[in-house]
Tab-separated table of C-alpha atoms in Angstrom:
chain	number	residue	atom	x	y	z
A	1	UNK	CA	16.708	-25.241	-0.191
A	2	UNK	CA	13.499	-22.814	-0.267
A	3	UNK	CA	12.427	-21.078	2.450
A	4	UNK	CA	9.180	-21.968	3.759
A	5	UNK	CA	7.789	-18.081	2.845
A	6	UNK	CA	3.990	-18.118	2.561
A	7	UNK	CA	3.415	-14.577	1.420
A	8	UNK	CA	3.945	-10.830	2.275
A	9	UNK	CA	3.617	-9.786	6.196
A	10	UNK	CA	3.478	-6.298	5.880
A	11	UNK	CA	4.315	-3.539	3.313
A	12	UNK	CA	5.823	-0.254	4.119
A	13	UNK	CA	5.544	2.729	2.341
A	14	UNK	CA	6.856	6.316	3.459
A	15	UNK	CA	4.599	9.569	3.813
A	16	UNK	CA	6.226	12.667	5.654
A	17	UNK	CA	2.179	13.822	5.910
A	18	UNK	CA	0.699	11.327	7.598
A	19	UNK	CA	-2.366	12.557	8.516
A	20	UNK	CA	-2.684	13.297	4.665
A	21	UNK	CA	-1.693	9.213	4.325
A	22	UNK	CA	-3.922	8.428	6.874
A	23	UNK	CA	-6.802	10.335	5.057
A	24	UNK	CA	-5.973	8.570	1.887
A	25	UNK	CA	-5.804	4.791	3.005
A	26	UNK	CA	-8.300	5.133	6.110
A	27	UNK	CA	-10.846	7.594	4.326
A	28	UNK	CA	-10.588	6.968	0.698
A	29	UNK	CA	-9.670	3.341	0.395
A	30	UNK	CA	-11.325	2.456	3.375
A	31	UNK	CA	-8.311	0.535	5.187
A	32	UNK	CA	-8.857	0.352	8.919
A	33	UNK	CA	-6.277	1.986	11.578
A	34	UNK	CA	-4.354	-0.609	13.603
A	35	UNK	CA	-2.445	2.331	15.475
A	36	UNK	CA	-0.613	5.437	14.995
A	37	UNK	CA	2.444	7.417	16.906
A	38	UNK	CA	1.711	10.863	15.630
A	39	UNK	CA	4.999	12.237	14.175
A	40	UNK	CA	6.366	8.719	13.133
A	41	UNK	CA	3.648	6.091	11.633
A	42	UNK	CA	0.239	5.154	11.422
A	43	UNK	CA	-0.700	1.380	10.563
A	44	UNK	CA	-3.066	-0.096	8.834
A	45	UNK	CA	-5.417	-3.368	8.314
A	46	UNK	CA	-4.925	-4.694	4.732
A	47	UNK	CA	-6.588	-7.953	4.704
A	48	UNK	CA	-4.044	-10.628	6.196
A	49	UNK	CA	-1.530	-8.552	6.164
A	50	UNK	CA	-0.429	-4.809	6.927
A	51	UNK	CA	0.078	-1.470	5.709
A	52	UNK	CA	2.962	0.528	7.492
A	53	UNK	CA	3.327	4.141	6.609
A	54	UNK	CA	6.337	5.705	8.192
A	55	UNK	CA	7.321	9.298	8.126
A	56	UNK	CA	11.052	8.827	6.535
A	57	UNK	CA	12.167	11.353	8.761
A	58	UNK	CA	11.313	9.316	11.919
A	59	UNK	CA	12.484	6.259	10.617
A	60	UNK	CA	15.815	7.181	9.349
A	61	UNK	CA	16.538	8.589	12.605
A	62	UNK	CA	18.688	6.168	14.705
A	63	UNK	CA	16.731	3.781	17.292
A	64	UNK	CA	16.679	5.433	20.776
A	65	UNK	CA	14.790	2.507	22.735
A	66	UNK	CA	16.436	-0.320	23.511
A	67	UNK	CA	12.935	-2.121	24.514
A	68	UNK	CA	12.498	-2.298	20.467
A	69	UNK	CA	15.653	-2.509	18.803
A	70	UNK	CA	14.353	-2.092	15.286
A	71	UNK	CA	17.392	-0.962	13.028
A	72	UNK	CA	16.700	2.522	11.865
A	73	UNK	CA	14.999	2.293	8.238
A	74	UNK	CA	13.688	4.407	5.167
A	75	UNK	CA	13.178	5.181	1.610
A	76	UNK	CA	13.684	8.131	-0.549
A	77	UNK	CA	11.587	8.669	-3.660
A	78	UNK	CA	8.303	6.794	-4.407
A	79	UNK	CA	7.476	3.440	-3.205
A	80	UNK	CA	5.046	0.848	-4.623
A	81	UNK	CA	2.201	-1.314	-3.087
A	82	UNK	CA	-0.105	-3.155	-5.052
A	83	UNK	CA	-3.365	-4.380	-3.648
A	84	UNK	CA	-5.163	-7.581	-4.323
A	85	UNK	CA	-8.459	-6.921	-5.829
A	86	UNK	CA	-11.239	-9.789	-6.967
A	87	UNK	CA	-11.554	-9.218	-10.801
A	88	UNK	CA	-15.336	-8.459	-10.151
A	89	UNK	CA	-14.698	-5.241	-8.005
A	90	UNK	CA	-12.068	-3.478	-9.711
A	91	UNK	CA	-14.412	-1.723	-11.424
A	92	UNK	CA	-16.074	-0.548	-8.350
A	93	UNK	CA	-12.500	0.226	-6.809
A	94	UNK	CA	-12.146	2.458	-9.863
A	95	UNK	CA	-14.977	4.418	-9.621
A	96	UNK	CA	-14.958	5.150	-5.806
A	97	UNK	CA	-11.138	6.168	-6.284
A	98	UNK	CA	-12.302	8.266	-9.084
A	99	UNK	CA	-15.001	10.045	-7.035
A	100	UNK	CA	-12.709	11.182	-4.454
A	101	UNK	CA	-10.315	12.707	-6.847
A	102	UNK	CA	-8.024	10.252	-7.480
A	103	UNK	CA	-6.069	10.139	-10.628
A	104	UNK	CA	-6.095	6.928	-12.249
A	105	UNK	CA	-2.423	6.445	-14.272
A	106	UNK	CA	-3.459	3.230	-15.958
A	107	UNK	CA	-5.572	0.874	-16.376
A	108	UNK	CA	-4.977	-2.420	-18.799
A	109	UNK	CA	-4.696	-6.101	-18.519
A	110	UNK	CA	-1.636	-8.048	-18.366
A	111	UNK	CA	-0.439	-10.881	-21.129
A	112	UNK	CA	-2.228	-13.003	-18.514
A	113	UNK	CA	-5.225	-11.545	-18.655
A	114	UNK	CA	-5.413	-10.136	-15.268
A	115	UNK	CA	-6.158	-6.407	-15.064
A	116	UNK	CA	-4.230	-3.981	-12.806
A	117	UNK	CA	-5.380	0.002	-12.235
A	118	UNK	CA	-2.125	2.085	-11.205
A	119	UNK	CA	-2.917	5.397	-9.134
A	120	UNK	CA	-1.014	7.418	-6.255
A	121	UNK	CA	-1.247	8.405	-3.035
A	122	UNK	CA	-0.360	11.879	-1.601
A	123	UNK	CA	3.130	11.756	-0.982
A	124	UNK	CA	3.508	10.031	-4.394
A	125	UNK	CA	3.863	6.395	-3.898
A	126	UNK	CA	2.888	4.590	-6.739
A	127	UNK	CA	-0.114	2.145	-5.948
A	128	UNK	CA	-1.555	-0.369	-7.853
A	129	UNK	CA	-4.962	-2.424	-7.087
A	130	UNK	CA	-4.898	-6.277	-9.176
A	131	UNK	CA	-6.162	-9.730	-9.538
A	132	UNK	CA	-3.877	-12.468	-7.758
A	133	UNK	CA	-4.118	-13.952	-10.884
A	134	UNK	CA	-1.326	-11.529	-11.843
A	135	UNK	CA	1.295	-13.872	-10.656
A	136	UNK	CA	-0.281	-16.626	-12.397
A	137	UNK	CA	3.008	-17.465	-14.318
């Protein structure tokens, strides 16, 4: 029996500079801040759902509150995120990454047709900005 799973809540990615991260996903991709604890995280609007940026330090620290018992958590090495993108504004995504210095990897259409631009962040998380029609299977 499936679970009735409807799509992704939130995506979490880990940055030990976060006011580097938040410069990146506030100021260059233009993602609004839904809060921040300075030393640990800063959140962020990403259409339905949301972006969480941890510092892995923080994170992987054990849980000290008992008012939220959230297990301690973390990655090391790159993460990925990808981004869903209308097929009409890539392009535009492109170019404004582009003018603020970012590094496009690649950039290339699937079997599928859809077209995905790969780029990173600056604590090296591999990001990727697509159609939906990606998953068109």
């Amino acid at each position: 029996m499936a679970l009735a799973i409807e799509g992704i809540l939130e995506t979490a990615l880990y940055a030990p500079d976060l006011a580097a991260a938040e410069a990146f996903f506030h100021g260059i991709m233009g993602l609004a801040v839904i809060t921040r604890v300075e030393g640990r995280h800063v959140f962020f609007r990403c259409g339905q759902g949301v972006l969480l940026v941890f510092d892995p330090a923080a994170t992987s620290a054990p849980v000290v509150s008992a008012g939220l018992p959230v297990p301690s958590h973390g990655a090391t090495g790159p993460g990925h995120a990808c981004f869903r993108v209308s097929g009409e504004e890539l392009q535009s995504v492109r170019d404004a990454l582009e003018a603020n210095g970012v590094t496009i990897e690649a950039d290339f259409r699937w079997p599928n047709g859809a077209r995905s631009i790969y780029f990173r962040d600056p604590a090296g998380n591999s990001l990727e900005c697509a159609e939906a029609r990606l998953w068109d299977l």
